[in-house]
Coordinates of N, CA, C and O in Angstrom, one line a residue:
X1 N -19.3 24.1 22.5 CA -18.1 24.1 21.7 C -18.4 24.8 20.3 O -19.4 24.3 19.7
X2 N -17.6 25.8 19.9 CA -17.6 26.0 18.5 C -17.4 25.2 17.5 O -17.1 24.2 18.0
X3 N -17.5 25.1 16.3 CA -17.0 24.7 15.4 C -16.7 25.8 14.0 O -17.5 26.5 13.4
X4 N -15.0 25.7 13.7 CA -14.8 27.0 13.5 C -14.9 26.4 11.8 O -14.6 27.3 11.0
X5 N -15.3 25.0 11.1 CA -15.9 24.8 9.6 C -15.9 22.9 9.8 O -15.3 22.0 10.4
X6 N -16.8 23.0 9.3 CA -16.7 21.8 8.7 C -16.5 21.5 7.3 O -16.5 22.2 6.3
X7 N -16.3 19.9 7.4 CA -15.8 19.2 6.0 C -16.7 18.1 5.5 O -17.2 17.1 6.0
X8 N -16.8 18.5 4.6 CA -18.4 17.5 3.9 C -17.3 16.3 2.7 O -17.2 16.6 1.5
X9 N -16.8 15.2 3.3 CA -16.0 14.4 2.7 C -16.7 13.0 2.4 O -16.1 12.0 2.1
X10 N -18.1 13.3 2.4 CA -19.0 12.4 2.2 C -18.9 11.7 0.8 O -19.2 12.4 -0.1
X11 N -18.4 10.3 0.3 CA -18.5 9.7 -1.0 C -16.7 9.8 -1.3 O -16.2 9.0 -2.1
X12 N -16.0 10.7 -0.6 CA -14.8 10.7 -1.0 C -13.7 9.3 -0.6 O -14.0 8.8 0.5
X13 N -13.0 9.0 -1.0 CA -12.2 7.3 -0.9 C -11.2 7.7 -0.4 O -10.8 8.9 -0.6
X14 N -10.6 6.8 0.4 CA -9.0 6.9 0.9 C -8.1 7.4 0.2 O -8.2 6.8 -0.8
X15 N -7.0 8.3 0.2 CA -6.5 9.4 1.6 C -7.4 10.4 1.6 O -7.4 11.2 2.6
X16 N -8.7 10.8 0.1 CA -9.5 12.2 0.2 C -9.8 12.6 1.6 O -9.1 13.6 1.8
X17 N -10.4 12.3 2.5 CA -11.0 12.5 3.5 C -10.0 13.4 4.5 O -10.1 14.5 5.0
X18 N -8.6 12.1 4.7 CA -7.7 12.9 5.9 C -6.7 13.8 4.7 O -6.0 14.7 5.2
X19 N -6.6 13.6 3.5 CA -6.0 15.1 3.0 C -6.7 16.4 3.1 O -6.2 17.4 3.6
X20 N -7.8 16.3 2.6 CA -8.7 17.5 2.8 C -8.9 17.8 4.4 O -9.1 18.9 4.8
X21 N -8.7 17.1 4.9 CA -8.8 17.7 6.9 C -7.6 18.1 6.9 O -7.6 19.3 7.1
X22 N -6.4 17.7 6.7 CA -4.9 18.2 6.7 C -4.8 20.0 6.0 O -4.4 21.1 6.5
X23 N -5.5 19.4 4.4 CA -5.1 21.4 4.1 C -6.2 22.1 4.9 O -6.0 23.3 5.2
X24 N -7.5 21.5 5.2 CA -7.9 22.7 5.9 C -7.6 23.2 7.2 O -8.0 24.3 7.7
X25 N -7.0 22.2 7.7 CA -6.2 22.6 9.2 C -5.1 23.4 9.4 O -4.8 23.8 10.5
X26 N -4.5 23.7 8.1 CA -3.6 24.4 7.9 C -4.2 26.2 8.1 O -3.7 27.1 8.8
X27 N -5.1 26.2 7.3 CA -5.5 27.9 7.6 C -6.0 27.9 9.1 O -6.0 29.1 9.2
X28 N -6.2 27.5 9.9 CA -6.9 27.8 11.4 C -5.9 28.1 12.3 O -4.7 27.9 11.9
X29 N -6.1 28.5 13.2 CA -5.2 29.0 14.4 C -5.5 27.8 15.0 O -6.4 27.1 14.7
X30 N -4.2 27.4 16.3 CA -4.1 26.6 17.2 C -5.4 27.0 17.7 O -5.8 28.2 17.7
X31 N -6.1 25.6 18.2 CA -7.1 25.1 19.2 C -8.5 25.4 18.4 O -9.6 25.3 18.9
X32 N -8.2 25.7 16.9 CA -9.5 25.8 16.6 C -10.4 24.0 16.2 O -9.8 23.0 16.2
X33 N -11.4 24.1 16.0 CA -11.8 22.6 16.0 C -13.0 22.6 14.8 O -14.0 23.3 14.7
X34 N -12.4 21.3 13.9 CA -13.2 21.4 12.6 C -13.8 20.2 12.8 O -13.4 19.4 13.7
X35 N -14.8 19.8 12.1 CA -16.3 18.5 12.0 C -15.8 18.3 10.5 O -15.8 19.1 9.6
X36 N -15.4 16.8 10.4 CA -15.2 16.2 9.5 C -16.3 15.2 9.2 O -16.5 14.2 9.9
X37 N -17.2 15.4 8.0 CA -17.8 14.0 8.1 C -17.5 13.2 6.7 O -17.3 13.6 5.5
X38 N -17.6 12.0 7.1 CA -16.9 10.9 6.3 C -18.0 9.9 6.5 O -18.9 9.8 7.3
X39 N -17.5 8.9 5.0 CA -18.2 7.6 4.9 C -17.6 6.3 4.3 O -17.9 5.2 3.9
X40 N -16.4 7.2 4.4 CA -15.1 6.2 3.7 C -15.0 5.1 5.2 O -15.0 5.4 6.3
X41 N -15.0 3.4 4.6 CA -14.7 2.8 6.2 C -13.0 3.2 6.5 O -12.6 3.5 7.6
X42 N -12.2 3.0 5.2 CA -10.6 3.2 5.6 C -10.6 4.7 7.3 O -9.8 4.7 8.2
X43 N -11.8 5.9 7.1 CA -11.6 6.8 7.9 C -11.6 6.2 9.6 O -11.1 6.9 10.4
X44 N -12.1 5.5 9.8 CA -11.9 5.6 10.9 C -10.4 4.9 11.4 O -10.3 4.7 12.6
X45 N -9.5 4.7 10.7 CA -8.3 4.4 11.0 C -7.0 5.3 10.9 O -5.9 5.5 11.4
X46 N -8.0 6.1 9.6 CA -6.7 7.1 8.9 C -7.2 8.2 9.6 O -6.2 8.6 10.2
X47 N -8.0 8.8 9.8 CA -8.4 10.3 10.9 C -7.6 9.8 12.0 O -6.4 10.1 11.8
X48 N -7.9 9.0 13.2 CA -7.1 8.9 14.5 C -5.8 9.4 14.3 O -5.4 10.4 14.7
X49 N -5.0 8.1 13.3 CA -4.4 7.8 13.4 C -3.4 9.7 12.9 O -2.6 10.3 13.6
X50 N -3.9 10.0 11.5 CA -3.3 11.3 11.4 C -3.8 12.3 12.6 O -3.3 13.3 12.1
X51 N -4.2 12.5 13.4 CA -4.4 13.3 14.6 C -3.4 13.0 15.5 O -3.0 13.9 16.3
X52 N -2.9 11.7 15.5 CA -1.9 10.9 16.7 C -0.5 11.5 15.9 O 0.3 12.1 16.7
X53 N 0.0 11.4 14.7 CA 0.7 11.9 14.2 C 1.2 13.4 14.1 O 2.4 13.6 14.2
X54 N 0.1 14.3 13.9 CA 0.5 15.4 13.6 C 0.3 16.7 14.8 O 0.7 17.8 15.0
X55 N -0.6 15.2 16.0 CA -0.8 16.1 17.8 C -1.5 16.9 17.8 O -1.3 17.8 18.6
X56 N -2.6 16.9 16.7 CA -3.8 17.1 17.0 C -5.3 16.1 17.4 O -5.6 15.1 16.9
X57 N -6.1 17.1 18.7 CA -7.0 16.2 19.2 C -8.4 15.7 18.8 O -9.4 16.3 18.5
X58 N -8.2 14.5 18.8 CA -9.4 13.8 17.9 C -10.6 13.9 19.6 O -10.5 13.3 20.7
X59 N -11.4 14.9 19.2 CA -12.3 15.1 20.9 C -13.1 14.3 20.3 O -12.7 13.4 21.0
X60 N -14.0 13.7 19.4 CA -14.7 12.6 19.3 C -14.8 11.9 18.1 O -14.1 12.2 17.2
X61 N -15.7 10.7 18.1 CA -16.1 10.3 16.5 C -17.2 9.9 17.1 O -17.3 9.5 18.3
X62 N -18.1 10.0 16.2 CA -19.8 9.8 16.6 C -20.4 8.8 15.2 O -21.1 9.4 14.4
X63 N -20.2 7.6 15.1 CA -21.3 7.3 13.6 C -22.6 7.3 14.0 O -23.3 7.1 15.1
X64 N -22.8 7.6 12.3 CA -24.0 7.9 11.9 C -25.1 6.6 11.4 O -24.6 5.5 11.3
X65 N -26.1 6.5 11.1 CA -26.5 5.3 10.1 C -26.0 5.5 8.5 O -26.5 4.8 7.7
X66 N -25.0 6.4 8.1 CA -24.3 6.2 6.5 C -23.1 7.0 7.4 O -22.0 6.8 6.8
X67 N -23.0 7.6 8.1 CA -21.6 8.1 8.0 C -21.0 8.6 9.1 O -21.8 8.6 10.0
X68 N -19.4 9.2 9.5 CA -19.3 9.2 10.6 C -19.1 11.1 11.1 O -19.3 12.0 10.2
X69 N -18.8 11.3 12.3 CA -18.6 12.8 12.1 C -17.2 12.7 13.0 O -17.1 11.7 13.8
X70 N -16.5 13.3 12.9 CA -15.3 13.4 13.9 C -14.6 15.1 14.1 O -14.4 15.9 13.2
X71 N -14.5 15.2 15.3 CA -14.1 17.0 16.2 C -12.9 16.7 16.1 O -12.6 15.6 16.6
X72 N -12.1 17.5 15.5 CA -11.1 17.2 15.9 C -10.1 19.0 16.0 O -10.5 19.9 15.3
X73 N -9.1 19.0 16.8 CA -9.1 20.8 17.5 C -7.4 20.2 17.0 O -6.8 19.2 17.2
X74 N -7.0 21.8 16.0 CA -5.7 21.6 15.8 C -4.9 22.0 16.9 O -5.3 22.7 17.8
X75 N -3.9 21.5 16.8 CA -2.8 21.3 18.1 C -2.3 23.0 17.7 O -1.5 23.6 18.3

């Protein structure tokens, strides 16, 4: 699998993490898929959850020992 950028959202606090995945989702073409990593705990509720919203696919979340990484491919 490609990864067409990632997002280094490391130290950033709730909503930082799923706003910054939102505007950069915006410049990609459908089906591209960006690596978000986070260390915020609120993220593992607010990533899913904005992916379930906006119908794009959350293909994984993987934690880390400080942080988590999550694929997620814009709809």
């Amino acid at each position: 699998m490609t990864i067409d950028e990632e997002i280094d959202a490391i130290g950033m606090l709730c909503p930082l993490p799923v706003l910054k995945l939102r505007k950069r989702l915006q410049s990609h073409v459908s089906g591209a898929v960006v690596r978000l990593l986070a260390d915020d705990p609120a993220a593992v509720i607010d990533v899913p959850h904005f992916c379930n919203e906006q119908g794009h696919e959350l293909i994984e979340v993987a934690q880390g020992e400080h942080s988590q990484t999550y694929l997620v491919r814009k709809a």
